[in-house]
Amino acid sequence: MDYKDFGLVNTKQMFADAITNHYAVPAFNFYNMETLDAIISAARDTHSPVILAVSESALKYMGDNLLMGMIWGLNLRPENGVALHLDHGTSYESCVHAIKLGFSSVMIDGSKLPFDANTELTRTVIDFAHQYDVSVESELGTLAGFEDETTHGDASNYTNPDDVVNFVNATNTDSLAIAIGTSHGAYKRKSDNEELRFDILEKIATQLPDFPLVLHGASTVPQSYVNTINTSGGKISGARGIPPEQIRHAVQMNICKVNIDSDLRMGFTAGVRETLAKNPEIFNPRDYLGAGQKNIYDTCVDEITNIMKSNNQIKK
Ligand code: G3H
Ligand code: 13P
Ligand code: ZN
């Protein structure tokens, strides 16, 4: 189906508006009814545009029909400013599949490939996607970081600012994810003193003025959730994210899409664990899933308002 039949929009106008008005559009990952409902309610209540992000594994988990049935059930209109986005698409086939389902935006993540192969794969996806007016995000540089509290992840491979203009011109990509020191997951760093590489971001933004840049791995990992999880039977000590002021600073430097998954996962887990720990007699899932859902709603409202500054941007 065509994404327009679901009342979705692609990201082109969203990003143009975000750049002009110095905010970022939040991309929140979801994988079931509770997470979707919490995200869309937070966006509606704050009058924020939102990108509903679905990873390949989340798509497999929900199934094509259940996912698109839920999107249909949101009863969206274009003026709501909602995009449905494939997060970290790994192949041409995966992106084509999402576009045929009704996604309005896809990411082709060729960041682990050599430059020329990444360029070629990205260009092929874009040639297909643009026939359907679907926007495409691509990536240069790879994210690195701490996989857990004891091991160190892949070595960092920051985006080379000298590559970006060639890549954007050769691919015609609509937006570009860059690596400036963030990483996926809940164990991003050992201390809050580590700074993102704003020098790299500045060089990229100078070479690509007014071009939409994307920040993955941007969860702040609220310590209140870490503490609740750890005191309610969980074990995630050492989890640490990017300080909110660093994300805010990046947003002022042409980052116009900020990806958040781990914060929502932790909020959900904290709500469920705390409710079960305090009420050992309950066994109705609706009693504890609701607590997780509320934490996701609160986290989205907080980050929309205080980090992305995308609240009240749905107004025209
Ligand atoms: O960037 C990756 C997201 O956090 C999705 O992860 O494949 O476990 O859903 P996932
Ligand atoms: P976090 O793990 O920091 O939430 O990053 C999510 C992300 O980049 C999804 O693409
Ligand atoms: Zn990501």
mmCIF file with all atom_site columns, C-alpha atoms in Angstrom, residues 34 38 225 266-276 279 282 285-298:
data_model
loop_
_atom_site.group_PDB
_atom_site.id
_atom_site.type_symbol
_atom_site.label_atom_id
_atom_site.label_alt_id
_atom_site.label_comp_id
_atom_site.label_asym_id
_atom_site.label_entity_id
_atom_site.label_seq_id
_atom_site.pdbx_PDB_ins_code
_atom_site.Cartn_x
_atom_site.Cartn_y
_atom_site.Cartn_z
_atom_site.occupancy
_atom_site.B_iso_or_equiv
_atom_site.pdbx_formal_charge
_atom_site.auth_seq_id
_atom_site.auth_comp_id
_atom_site.auth_asym_id
_atom_site.auth_atom_id
_atom_site.pdbx_PDB_model_num
ATOM 1  C CA . GLU A 1 34  ? 1.830  -0.381 24.412 1.00 0.00 ? 34  GLU A CA 1
ATOM 2  C CA . ALA A 1 38  ? 2.668  5.698  24.473 1.00 0.00 ? 38  ALA A CA 1
ATOM 3  C CA . TYR A 1 225 ? 15.223 4.041  35.708 1.00 0.00 ? 225 TYR A CA 1
ATOM 4  C CA . MET A 1 266 ? 14.409 1.021  30.359 1.00 0.00 ? 266 MET A CA 1
ATOM 5  C CA . GLY A 1 267 ? 11.338 3.036  31.289 1.00 0.00 ? 267 GLY A CA 1
ATOM 6  C CA . PHE A 1 268 ? 9.118  0.138  30.313 1.00 0.00 ? 268 PHE A CA 1
ATOM 7  C CA . THR A 1 269 ? 11.216 -2.380 32.233 1.00 0.00 ? 269 THR A CA 1
ATOM 8  C CA . ALA A 1 270 ? 11.412 -0.136 35.313 1.00 0.00 ? 270 ALA A CA 1
ATOM 9  C CA . GLY A 1 271 ? 7.604  0.241  35.390 1.00 0.00 ? 271 GLY A CA 1
ATOM 10 C CA . VAL A 1 272 ? 6.966  -3.469 34.980 1.00 0.00 ? 272 VAL A CA 1
ATOM 11 C CA . ARG A 1 273 ? 9.626  -4.569 37.486 1.00 0.00 ? 273 ARG A CA 1
ATOM 12 C CA . GLU A 1 274 ? 8.609  -2.037 40.123 1.00 0.00 ? 274 GLU A CA 1
ATOM 13 C CA . THR A 1 275 ? 4.912  -2.933 39.867 1.00 0.00 ? 275 THR A CA 1
ATOM 14 C CA . LEU A 1 276 ? 5.587  -6.651 40.098 1.00 0.00 ? 276 LEU A CA 1
ATOM 15 C CA . ASN A 1 279 ? 2.561  -6.241 44.180 1.00 0.00 ? 279 ASN A CA 1
ATOM 16 C CA . ILE A 1 282 ? -0.916 -9.559 40.748 1.00 0.00 ? 282 ILE A CA 1
ATOM 17 C CA . PRO A 1 285 ? -0.572 -8.306 32.529 1.00 0.00 ? 285 PRO A CA 1
ATOM 18 C CA . ARG A 1 286 ? -2.696 -5.186 32.066 1.00 0.00 ? 286 ARG A CA 1
ATOM 19 C CA . ASP A 1 287 ? -1.834 -4.222 35.655 1.00 0.00 ? 287 ASP A CA 1
ATOM 20 C CA . TYR A 1 288 ? 1.907  -4.065 35.066 1.00 0.00 ? 288 TYR A CA 1
ATOM 21 C CA . LEU A 1 289 ? 2.148  -3.311 31.326 1.00 0.00 ? 289 LEU A CA 1
ATOM 22 C CA . GLY A 1 290 ? 0.286  -0.061 31.984 1.00 0.00 ? 290 GLY A CA 1
ATOM 23 C CA . ALA A 1 291 ? 3.035  1.082  34.360 1.00 0.00 ? 291 ALA A CA 1
ATOM 24 C CA . GLY A 1 292 ? 5.650  0.467  31.664 1.00 0.00 ? 292 GLY A CA 1
ATOM 25 C CA . GLN A 1 293 ? 3.534  2.289  29.105 1.00 0.00 ? 293 GLN A CA 1
ATOM 26 C CA . LYS A 1 294 ? 3.169  5.324  31.383 1.00 0.00 ? 294 LYS A CA 1
ATOM 27 C CA . ASN A 1 295 ? 6.951  5.555  31.846 1.00 0.00 ? 295 ASN A CA 1
ATOM 28 C CA . ILE A 1 296 ? 7.421  5.555  28.063 1.00 0.00 ? 296 ILE A CA 1
ATOM 29 C CA . TYR A 1 297 ? 4.814  8.303  27.687 1.00 0.00 ? 297 TYR A CA 1
ATOM 30 C CA . ASP A 1 298 ? 6.511  10.414 30.388 1.00 0.00 ? 298 ASP A CA 1
#
